[in-house]
C-alpha positions as a printed Julia matrix, in Angstrom:
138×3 Matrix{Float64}:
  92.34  141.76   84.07
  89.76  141.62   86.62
  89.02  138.36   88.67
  85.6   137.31   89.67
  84.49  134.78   92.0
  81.15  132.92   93.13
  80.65  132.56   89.33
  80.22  128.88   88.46
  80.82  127.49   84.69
  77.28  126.46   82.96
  77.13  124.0    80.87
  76.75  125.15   77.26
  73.72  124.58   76.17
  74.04  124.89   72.18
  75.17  122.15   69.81
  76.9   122.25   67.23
  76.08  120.38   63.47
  78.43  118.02   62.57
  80.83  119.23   59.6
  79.14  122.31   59.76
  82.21  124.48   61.51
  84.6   122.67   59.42
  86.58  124.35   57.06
  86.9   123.91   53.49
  88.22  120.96   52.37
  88.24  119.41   55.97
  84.96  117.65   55.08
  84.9   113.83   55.29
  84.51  111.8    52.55
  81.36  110.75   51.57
  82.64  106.78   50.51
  83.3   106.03   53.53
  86.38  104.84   55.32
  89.37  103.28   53.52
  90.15  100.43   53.26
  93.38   98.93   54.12
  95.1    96.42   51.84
  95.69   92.85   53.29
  98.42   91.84   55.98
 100.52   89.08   55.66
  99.83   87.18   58.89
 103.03   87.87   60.99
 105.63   85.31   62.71
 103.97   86.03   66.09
 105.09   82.17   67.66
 108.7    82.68   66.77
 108.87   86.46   68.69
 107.13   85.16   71.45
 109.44   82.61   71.54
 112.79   84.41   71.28
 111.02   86.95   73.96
 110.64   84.48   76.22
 113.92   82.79   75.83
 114.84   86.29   76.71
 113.02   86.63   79.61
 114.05   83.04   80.67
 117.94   84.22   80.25
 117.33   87.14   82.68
 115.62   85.74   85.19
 118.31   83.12   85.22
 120.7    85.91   85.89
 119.0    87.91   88.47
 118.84   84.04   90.3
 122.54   84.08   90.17
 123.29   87.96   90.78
 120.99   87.23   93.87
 122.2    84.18   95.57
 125.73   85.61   94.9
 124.73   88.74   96.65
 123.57   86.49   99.64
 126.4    84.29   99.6
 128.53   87.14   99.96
 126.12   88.7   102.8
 126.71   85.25  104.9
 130.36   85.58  104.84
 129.71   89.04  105.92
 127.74   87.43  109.11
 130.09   84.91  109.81
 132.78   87.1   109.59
 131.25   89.76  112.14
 130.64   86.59  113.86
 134.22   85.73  114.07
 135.15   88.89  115.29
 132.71   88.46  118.12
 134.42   85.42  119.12
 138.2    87.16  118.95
 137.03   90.14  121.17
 135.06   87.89  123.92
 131.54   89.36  123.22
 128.48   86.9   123.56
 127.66   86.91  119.84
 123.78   85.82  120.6
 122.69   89.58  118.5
 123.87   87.86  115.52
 121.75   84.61  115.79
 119.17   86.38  113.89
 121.61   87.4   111.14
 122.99   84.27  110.76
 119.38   82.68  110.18
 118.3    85.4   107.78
 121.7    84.98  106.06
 120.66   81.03  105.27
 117.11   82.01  104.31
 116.19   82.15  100.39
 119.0    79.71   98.98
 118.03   78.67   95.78
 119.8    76.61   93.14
 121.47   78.77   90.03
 122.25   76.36   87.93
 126.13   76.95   87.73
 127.25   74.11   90.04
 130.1    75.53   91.13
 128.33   78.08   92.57
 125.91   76.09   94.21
 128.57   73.54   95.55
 129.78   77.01   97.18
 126.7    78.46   97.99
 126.14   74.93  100.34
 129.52   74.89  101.69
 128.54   78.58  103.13
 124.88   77.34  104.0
 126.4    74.19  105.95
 128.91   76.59  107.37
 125.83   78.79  108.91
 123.93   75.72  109.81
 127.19   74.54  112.2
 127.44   77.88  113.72
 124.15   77.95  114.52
 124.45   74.7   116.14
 127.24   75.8   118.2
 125.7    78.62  119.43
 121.9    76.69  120.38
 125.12   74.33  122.21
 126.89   77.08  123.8
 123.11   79.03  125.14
 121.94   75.65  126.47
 125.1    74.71  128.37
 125.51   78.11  129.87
């Protein structure tokens, strides 16, 4: 097979009849298009519904899958935290962990988990304060 280059594609410049390359018995009708028998309208409100109810559910449990992720990311803090404290290092690095860590609470809707989810949000609040104490007294 032999390659040429520098030659550029023309555009063709015949047309072609309509239904004239066709074969036999590829020809369309001449009645026109079908038509299609009535529809019974559809229950379109009561999907929607149930889809949204759907959607409603999941969102509800990507809320709770997240703030349970984050409550469990705080403890993480305030336990690196503690450890700070037990070994004698100045834990002023973690100040900025322990504010993201109380950042983006939002209720679930299961109180117990948002009676915990404050407990570990007041917890981070008072740790906070006693490090602003500890940086202004030293």
């Amino acid at each position: 097979m032999k390659i040429e280059s520098g030659r550029g594609i023309a555009p063709t410049s015949s047309t072609r009849r309509a239904g004239g390359a066709a074969a036999p018995g590829f020809a369309p009708a001449a009645d026109g298009a079908p038509r299609a028998a009535s529809v019974a309208p559809t229950a379109a409100p009561q999907a929607l519904d149930a889809i949204l109810a759907l959607q409603a559910e999941d969102f509800d449990s990507q809320r709770r899958a997240r703030q349970a992720r984050r409550g469990k990311a705080a403890l993480d803090t305030l336990e690196k935290l503690e450890h700070a404290l037990v070994l004698g290092v100045r834990p002023a690095e973690l100040r900025a962990e322990l504010e993201a860590a109380g950042r983006a609470g939002e209720p679930t809707g299961e109180t117990e988990l948002d009676a915990l989810l404050l407990e570990i949000d007041t917890r981070l609040a008072v740790e906070l304060a006693k490090l602003d104490m500890a940086a202004g007294g030293a």
